[in-house]
Coordinates of N, CA, C and O in Angstrom, one line a residue:
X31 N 0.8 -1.2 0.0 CA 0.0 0.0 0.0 C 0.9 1.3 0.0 O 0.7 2.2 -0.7
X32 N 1.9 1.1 1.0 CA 2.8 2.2 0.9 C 3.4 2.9 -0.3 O 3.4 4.0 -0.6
X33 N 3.9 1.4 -1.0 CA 4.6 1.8 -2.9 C 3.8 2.3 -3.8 O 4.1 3.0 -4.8
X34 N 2.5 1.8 -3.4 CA 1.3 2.3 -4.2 C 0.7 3.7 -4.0 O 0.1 4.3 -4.9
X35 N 0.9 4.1 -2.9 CA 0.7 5.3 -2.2 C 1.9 6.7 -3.2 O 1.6 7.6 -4.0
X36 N 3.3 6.1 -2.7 CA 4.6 7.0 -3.8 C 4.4 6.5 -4.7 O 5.4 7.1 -5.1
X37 N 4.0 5.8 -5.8 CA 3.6 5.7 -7.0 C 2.7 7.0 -7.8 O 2.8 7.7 -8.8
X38 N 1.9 6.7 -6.8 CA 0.3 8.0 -6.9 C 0.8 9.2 -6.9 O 0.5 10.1 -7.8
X39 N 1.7 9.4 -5.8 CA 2.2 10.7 -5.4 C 2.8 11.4 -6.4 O 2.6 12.5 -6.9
X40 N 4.0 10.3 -6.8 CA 5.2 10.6 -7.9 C 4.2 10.8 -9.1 O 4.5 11.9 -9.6
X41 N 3.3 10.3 -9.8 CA 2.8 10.6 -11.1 C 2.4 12.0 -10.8 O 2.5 12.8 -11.7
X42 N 1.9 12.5 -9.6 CA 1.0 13.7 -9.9 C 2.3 15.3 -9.4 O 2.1 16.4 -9.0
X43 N 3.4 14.5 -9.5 CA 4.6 15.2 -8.4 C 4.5 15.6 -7.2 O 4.8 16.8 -6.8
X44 N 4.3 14.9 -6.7 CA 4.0 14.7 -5.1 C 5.2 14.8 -4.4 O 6.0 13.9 -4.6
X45 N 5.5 15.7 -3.7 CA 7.1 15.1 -2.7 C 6.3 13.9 -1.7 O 5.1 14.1 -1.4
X46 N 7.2 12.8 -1.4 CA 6.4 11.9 -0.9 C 7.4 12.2 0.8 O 7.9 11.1 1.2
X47 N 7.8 13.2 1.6 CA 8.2 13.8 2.3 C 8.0 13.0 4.1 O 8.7 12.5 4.9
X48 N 6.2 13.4 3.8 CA 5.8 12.6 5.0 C 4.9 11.4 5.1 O 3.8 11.6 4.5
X49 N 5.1 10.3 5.6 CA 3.8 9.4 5.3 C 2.1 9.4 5.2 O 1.4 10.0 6.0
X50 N 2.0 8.8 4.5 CA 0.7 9.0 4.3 C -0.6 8.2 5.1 O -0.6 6.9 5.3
X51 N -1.3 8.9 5.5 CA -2.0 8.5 6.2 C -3.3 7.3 5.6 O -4.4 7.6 5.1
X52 N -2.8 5.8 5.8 CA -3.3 5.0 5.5 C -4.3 3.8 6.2 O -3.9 3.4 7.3
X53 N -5.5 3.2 5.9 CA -6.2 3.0 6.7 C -6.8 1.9 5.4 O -7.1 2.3 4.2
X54 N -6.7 0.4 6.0 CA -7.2 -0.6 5.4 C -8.0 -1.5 5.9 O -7.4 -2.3 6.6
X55 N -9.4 -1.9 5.7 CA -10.2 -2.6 6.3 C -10.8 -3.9 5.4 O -11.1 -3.8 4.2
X56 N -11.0 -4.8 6.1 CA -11.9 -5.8 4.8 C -13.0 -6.1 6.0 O -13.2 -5.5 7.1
X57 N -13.8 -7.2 5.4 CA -14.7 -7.8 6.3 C -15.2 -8.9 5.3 O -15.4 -8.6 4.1
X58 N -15.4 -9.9 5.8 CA -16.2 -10.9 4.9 C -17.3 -12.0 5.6 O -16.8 -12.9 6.3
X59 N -18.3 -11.9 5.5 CA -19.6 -12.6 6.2 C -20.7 -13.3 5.4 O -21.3 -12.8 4.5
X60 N -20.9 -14.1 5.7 CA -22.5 -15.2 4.9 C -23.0 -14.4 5.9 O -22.7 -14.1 7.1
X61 N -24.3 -13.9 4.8 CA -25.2 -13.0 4.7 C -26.8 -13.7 4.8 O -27.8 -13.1 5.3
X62 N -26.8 -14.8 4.3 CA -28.2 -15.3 4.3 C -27.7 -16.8 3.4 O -26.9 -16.9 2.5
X63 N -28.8 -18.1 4.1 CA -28.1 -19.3 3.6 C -29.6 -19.8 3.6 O -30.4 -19.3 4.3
X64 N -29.9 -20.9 2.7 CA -31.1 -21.5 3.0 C -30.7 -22.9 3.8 O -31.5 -23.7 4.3
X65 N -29.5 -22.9 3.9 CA -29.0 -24.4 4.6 C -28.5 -25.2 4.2 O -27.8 -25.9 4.9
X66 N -28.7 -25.3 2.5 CA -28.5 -26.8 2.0 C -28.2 -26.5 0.4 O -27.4 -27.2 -0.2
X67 N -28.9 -25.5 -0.1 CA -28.3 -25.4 -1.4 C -27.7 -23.8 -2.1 O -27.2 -23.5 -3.2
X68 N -27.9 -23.3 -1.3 CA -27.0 -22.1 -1.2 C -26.8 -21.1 -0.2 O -27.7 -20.9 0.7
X69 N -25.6 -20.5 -0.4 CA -25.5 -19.4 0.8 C -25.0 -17.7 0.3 O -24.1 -17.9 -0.5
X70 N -25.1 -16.8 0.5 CA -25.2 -15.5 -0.1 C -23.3 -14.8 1.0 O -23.1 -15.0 2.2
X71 N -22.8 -14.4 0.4 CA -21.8 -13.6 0.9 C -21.3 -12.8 0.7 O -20.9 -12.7 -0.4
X72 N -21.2 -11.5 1.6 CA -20.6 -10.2 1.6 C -19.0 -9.7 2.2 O -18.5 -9.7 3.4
X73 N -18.4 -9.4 0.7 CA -17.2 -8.7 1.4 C -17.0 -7.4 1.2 O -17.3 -6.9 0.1
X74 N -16.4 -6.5 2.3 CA -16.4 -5.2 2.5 C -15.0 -4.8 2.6 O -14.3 -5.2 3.5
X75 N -14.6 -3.6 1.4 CA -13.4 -3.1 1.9 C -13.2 -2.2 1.8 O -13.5 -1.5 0.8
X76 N -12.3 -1.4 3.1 CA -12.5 0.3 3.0 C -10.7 0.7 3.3 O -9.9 0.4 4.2
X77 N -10.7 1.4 1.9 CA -9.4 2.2 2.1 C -9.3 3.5 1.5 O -9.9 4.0 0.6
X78 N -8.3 4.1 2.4 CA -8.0 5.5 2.7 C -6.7 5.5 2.7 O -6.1 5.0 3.7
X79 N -5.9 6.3 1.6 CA -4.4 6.1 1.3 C -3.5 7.6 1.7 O -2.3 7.8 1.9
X80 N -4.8 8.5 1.8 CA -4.4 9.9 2.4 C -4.2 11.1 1.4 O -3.8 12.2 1.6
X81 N -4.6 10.4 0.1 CA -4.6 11.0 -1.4 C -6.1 12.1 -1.6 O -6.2 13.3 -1.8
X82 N -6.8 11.4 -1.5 CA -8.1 12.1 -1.6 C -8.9 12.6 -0.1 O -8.5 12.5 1.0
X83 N -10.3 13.3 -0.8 CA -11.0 13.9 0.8 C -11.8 12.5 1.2 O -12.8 12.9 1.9
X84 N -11.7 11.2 1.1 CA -12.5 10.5 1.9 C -12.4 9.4 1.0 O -12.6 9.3 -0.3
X85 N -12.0 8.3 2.2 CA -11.6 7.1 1.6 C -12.6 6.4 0.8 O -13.6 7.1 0.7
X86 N -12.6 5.1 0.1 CA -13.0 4.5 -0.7 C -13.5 3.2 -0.5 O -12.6 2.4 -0.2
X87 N -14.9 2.7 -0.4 CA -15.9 1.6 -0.1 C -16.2 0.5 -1.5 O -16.6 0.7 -2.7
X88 N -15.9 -0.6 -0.8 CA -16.0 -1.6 -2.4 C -16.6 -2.7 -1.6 O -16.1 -3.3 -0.6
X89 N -17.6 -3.0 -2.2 CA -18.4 -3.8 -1.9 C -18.7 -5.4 -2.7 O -19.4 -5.3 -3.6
X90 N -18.4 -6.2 -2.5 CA -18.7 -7.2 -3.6 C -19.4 -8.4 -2.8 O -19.1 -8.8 -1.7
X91 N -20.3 -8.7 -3.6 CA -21.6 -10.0 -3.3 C -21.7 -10.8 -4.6 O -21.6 -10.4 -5.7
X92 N -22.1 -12.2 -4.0 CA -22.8 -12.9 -4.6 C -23.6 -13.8 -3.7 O -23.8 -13.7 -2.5
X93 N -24.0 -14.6 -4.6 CA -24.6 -16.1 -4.2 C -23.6 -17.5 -4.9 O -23.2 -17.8 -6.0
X94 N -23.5 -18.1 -3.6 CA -22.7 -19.6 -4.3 C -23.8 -21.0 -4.3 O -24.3 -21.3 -3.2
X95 N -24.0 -21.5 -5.3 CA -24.6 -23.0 -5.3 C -23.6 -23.8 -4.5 O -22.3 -23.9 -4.8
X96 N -24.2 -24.4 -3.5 CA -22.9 -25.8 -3.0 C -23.0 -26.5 -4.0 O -22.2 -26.2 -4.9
X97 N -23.5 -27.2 -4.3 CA -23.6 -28.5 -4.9 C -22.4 -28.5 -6.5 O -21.6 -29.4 -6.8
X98 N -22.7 -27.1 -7.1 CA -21.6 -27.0 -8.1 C -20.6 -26.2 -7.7 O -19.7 -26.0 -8.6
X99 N -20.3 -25.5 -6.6 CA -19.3 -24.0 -6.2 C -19.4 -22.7 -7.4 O -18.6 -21.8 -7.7
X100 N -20.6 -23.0 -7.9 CA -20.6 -21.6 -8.9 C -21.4 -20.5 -8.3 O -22.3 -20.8 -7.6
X101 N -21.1 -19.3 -8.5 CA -21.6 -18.1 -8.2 C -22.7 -17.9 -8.9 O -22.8 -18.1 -10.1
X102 N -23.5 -17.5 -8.3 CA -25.2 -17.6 -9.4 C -24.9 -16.5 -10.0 O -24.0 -15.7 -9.6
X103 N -26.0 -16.2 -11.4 CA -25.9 -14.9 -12.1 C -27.5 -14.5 -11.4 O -28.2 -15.0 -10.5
X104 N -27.5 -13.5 -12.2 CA -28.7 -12.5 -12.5 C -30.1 -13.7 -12.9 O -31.2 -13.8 -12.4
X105 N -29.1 -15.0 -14.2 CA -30.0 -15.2 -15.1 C -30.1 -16.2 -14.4 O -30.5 -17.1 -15.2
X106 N -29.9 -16.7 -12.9 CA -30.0 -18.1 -12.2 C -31.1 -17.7 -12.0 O -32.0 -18.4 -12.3
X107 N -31.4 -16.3 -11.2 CA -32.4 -16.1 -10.6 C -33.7 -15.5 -10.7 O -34.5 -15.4 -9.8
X108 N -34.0 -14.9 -12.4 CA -34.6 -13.8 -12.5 C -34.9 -14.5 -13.9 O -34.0 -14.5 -14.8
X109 N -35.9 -14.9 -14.0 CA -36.2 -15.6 -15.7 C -36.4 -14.4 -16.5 O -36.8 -13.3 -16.1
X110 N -36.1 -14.9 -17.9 CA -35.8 -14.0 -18.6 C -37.5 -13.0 -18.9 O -37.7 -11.7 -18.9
X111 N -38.2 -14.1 -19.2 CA -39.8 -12.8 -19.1 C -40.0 -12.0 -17.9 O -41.1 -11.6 -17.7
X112 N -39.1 -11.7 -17.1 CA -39.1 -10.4 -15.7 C -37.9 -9.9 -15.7 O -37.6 -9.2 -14.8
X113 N -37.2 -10.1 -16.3 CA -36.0 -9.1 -16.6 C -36.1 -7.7 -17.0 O -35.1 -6.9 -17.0
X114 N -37.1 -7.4 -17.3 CA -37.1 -6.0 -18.0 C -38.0 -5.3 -16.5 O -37.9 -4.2 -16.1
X115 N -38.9 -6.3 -15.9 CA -39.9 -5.5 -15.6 C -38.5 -5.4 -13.4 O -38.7 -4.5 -12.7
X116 N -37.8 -6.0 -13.3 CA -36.8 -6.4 -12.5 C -35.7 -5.3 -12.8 O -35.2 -4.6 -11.9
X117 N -35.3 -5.1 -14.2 CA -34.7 -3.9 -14.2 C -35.5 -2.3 -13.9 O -34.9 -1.3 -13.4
X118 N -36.6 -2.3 -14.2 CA -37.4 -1.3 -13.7 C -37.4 -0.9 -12.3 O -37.5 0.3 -11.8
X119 N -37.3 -2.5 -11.7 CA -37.9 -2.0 -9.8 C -36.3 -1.6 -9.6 O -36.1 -0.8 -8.7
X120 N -35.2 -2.3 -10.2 CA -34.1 -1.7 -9.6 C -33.9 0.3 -9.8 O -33.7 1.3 -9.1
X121 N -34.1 0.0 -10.9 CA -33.9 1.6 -11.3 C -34.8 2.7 -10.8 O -34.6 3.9 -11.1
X122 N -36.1 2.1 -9.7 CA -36.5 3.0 -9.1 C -36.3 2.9 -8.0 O -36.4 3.9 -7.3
X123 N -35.8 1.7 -7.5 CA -35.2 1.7 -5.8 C -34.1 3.0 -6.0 O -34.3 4.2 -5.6
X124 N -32.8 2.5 -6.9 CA -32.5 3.4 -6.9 C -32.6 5.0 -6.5 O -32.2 5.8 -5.6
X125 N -33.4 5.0 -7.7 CA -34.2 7.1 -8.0 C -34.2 7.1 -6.9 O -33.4 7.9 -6.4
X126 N -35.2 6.3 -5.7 CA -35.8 6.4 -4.3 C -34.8 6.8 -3.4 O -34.7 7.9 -2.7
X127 N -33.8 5.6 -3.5 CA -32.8 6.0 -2.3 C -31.8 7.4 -2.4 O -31.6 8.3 -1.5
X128 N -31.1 7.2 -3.6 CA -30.6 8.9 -3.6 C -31.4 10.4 -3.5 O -30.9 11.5 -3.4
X129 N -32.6 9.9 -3.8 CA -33.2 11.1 -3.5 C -34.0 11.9 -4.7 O -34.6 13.0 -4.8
X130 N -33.8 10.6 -5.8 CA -34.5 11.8 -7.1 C -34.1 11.8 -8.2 O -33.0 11.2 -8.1
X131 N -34.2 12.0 -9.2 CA -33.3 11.1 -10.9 C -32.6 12.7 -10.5 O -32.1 12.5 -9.4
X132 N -32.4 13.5 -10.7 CA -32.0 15.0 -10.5 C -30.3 14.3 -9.7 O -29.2 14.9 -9.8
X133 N -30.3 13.1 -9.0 CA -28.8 12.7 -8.0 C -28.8 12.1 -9.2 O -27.8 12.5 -9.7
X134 N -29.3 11.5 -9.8 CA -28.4 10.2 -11.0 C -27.2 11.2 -11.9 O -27.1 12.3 -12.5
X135 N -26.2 9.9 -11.3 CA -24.7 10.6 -12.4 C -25.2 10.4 -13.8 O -26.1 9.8 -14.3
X136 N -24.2 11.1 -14.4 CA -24.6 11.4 -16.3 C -24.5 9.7 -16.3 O -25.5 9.0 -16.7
X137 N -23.5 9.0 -15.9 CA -23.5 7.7 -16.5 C -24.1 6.3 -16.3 O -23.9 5.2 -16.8
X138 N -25.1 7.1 -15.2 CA -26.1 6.2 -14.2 C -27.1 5.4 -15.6 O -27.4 4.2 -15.4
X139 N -27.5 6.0 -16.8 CA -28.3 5.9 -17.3 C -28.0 4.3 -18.1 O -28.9 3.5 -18.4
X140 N -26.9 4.1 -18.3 CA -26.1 3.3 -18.6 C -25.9 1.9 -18.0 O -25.8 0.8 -18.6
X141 N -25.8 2.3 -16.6 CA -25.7 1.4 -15.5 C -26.7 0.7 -15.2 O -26.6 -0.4 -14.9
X142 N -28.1 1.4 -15.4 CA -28.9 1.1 -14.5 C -30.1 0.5 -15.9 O -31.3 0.5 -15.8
X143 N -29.4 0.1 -16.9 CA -29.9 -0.3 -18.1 C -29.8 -2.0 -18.2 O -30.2 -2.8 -19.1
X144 N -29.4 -2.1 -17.3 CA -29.3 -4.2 -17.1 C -28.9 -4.0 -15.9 O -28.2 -3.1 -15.4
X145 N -29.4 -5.2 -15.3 CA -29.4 -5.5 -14.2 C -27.7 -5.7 -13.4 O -26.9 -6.4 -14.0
X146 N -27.4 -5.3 -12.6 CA -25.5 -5.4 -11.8 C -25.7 -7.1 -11.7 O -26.6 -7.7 -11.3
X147 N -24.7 -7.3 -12.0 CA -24.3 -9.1 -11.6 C -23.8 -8.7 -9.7 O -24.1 -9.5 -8.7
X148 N -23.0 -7.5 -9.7 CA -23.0 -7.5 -7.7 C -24.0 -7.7 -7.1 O -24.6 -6.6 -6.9
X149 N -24.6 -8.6 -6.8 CA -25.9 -8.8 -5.9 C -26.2 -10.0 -5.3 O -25.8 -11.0 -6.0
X150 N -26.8 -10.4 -3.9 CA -26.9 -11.5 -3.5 C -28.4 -12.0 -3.1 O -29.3 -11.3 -2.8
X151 N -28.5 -13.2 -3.2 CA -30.3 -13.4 -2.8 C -30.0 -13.4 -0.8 O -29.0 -13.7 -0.1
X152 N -31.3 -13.1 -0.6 CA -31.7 -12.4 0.7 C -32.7 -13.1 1.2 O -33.3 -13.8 0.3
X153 N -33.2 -13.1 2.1 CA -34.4 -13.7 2.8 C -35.2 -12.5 2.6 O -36.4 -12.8 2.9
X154 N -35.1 -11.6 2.2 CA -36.3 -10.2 1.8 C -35.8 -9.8 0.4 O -35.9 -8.6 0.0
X155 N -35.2 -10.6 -0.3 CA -35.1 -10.3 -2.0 C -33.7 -10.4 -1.9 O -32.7 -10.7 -1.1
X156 N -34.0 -10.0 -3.2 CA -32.5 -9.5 -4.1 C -31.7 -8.4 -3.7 O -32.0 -7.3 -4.1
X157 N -30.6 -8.6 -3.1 CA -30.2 -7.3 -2.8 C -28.4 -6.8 -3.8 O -27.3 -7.3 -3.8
X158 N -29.2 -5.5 -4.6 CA -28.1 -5.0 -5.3 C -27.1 -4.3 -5.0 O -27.5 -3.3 -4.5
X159 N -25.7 -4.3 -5.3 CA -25.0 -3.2 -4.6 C -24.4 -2.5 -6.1 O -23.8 -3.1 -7.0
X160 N -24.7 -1.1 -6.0 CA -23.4 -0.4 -6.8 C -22.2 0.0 -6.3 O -22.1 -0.1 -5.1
X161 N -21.2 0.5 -6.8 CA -20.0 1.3 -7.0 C -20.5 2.4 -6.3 O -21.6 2.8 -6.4
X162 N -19.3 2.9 -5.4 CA -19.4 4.4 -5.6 C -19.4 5.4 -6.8 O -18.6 5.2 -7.7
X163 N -20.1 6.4 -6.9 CA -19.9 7.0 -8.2 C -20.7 6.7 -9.2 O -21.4 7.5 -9.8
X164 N -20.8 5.3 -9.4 CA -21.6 4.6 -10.9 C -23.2 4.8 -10.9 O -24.0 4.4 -11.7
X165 N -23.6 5.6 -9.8 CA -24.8 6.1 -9.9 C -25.2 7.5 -9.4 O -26.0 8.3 -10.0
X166 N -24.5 7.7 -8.4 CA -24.8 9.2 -7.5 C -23.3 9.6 -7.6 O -22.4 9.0 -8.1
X167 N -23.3 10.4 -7.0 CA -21.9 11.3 -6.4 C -22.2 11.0 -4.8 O -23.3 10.9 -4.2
X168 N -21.1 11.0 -4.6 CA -21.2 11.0 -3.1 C -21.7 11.6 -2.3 O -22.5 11.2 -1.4
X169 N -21.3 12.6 -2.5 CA -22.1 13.6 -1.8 C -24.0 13.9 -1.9 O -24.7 14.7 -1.1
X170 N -24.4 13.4 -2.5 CA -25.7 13.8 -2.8 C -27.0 12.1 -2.3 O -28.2 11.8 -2.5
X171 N -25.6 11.2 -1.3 CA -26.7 10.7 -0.2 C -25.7 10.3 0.8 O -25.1 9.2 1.0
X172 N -25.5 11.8 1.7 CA -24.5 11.6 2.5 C -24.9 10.8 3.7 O -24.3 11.0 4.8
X173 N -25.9 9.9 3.6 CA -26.1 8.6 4.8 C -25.8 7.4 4.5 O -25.8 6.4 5.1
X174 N -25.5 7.7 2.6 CA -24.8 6.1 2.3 C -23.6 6.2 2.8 O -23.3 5.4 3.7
X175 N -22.9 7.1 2.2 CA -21.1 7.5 1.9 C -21.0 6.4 1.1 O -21.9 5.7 1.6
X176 N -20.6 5.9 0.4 CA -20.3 5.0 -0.5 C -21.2 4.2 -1.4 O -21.9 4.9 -2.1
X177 N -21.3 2.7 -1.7 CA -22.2 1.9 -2.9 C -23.1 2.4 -2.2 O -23.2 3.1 -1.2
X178 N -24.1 1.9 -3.3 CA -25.5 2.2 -3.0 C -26.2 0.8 -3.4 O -26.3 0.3 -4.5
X179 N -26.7 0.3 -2.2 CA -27.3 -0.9 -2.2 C -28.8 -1.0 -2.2 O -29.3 -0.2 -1.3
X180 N -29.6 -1.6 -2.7 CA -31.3 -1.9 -2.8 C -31.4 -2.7 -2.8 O -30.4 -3.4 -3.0
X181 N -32.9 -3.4 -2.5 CA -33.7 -4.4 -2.5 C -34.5 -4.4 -2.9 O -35.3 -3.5 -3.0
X182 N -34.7 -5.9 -3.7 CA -36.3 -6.2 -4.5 C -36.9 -7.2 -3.9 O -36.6 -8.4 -4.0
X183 N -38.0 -6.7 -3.1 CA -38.4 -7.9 -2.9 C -39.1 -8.8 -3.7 O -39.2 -8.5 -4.9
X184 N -39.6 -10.1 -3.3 CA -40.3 -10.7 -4.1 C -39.3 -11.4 -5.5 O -39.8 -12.0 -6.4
X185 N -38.3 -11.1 -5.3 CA -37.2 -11.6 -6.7 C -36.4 -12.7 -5.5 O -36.5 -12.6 -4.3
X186 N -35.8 -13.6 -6.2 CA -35.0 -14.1 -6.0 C -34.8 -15.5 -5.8 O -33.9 -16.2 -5.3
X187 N -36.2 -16.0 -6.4 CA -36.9 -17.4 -6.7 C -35.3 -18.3 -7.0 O -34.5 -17.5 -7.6
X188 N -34.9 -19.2 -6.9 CA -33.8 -19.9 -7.7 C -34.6 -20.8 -8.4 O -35.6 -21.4 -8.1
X189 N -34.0 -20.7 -9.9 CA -34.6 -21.6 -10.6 C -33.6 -22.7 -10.4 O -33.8 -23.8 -10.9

């Protein structure tokens, strides 16, 4: 992290003089399991290298099948005749939670055009996580600070 840190510095000519104030976190937890044929897992990681005003949140989920160790898709769980109407409820959780299509980033429109493969099945749905950035700015849902995660309920039938 440190080399990576004077790397950053040096491209932008940074004297790399005093150290930088670095701060690295993970976390990883099964999130919801039915018991027997799959179980949903969340990992969380937060770093802060001392470069920018506020460190950086990366979220990644899925769902694993035991029986094959594959990570389910979208298309494990969501038949293809409710896909469109499934992209809909996401892109209004979304609008909801940031506050209003007026927060969607210019490139949200894009994003929010197929369903994110980041997502895991839940005992109250489908739950999606974005990127920081890839939908809102940060600033404009300062109780997330980081992804922006939703729920569908009613989704997440395994076929």
């Amino acid at each position: 992290l440190e080399r990576f840190v004077s790397e950053v510095r040096e491209m932008f000519n940074e004297k790399v003089s005093e150290p930088a104030l670095m701060e690295y976190k993970t976390h990883f937890k099964v999130v919801y399991t039915d018991g027997r044929t799959f179980f949903s897992y969340r990992a969380e990681h937060f770093i802060d290298n001392g470069l920018w005003l506020h460190g950086g949140e990366t979220i990644r989920v899925g769902t694993i099948d035991v029986a094959s160790g594959r990570r389910l898709t979208t298309a494990d769980v969501i038949p293809a005749d409710k896909r469109a109407d499934a992209i809909a409820k996401v892109r209004s959780a979304v609008v909801a939670k940031i506050g209003g299509e007026d927060n969607l980033m210019p490139s949200a429109e894009e994003t929010l055009a197929t369903l994110p493969e980041n997502f895991y099945v839940g005992k109250d749905g489908l739950h999606f996580i974005f990127a920081e950035y890839s939908v809102a700015p940060y600033h404009y849902a300062p109780e997330l600070y980081g992804p922006v995660e939703v729920v569908i309920p009613g989704y997440g039938m395994l076929r």
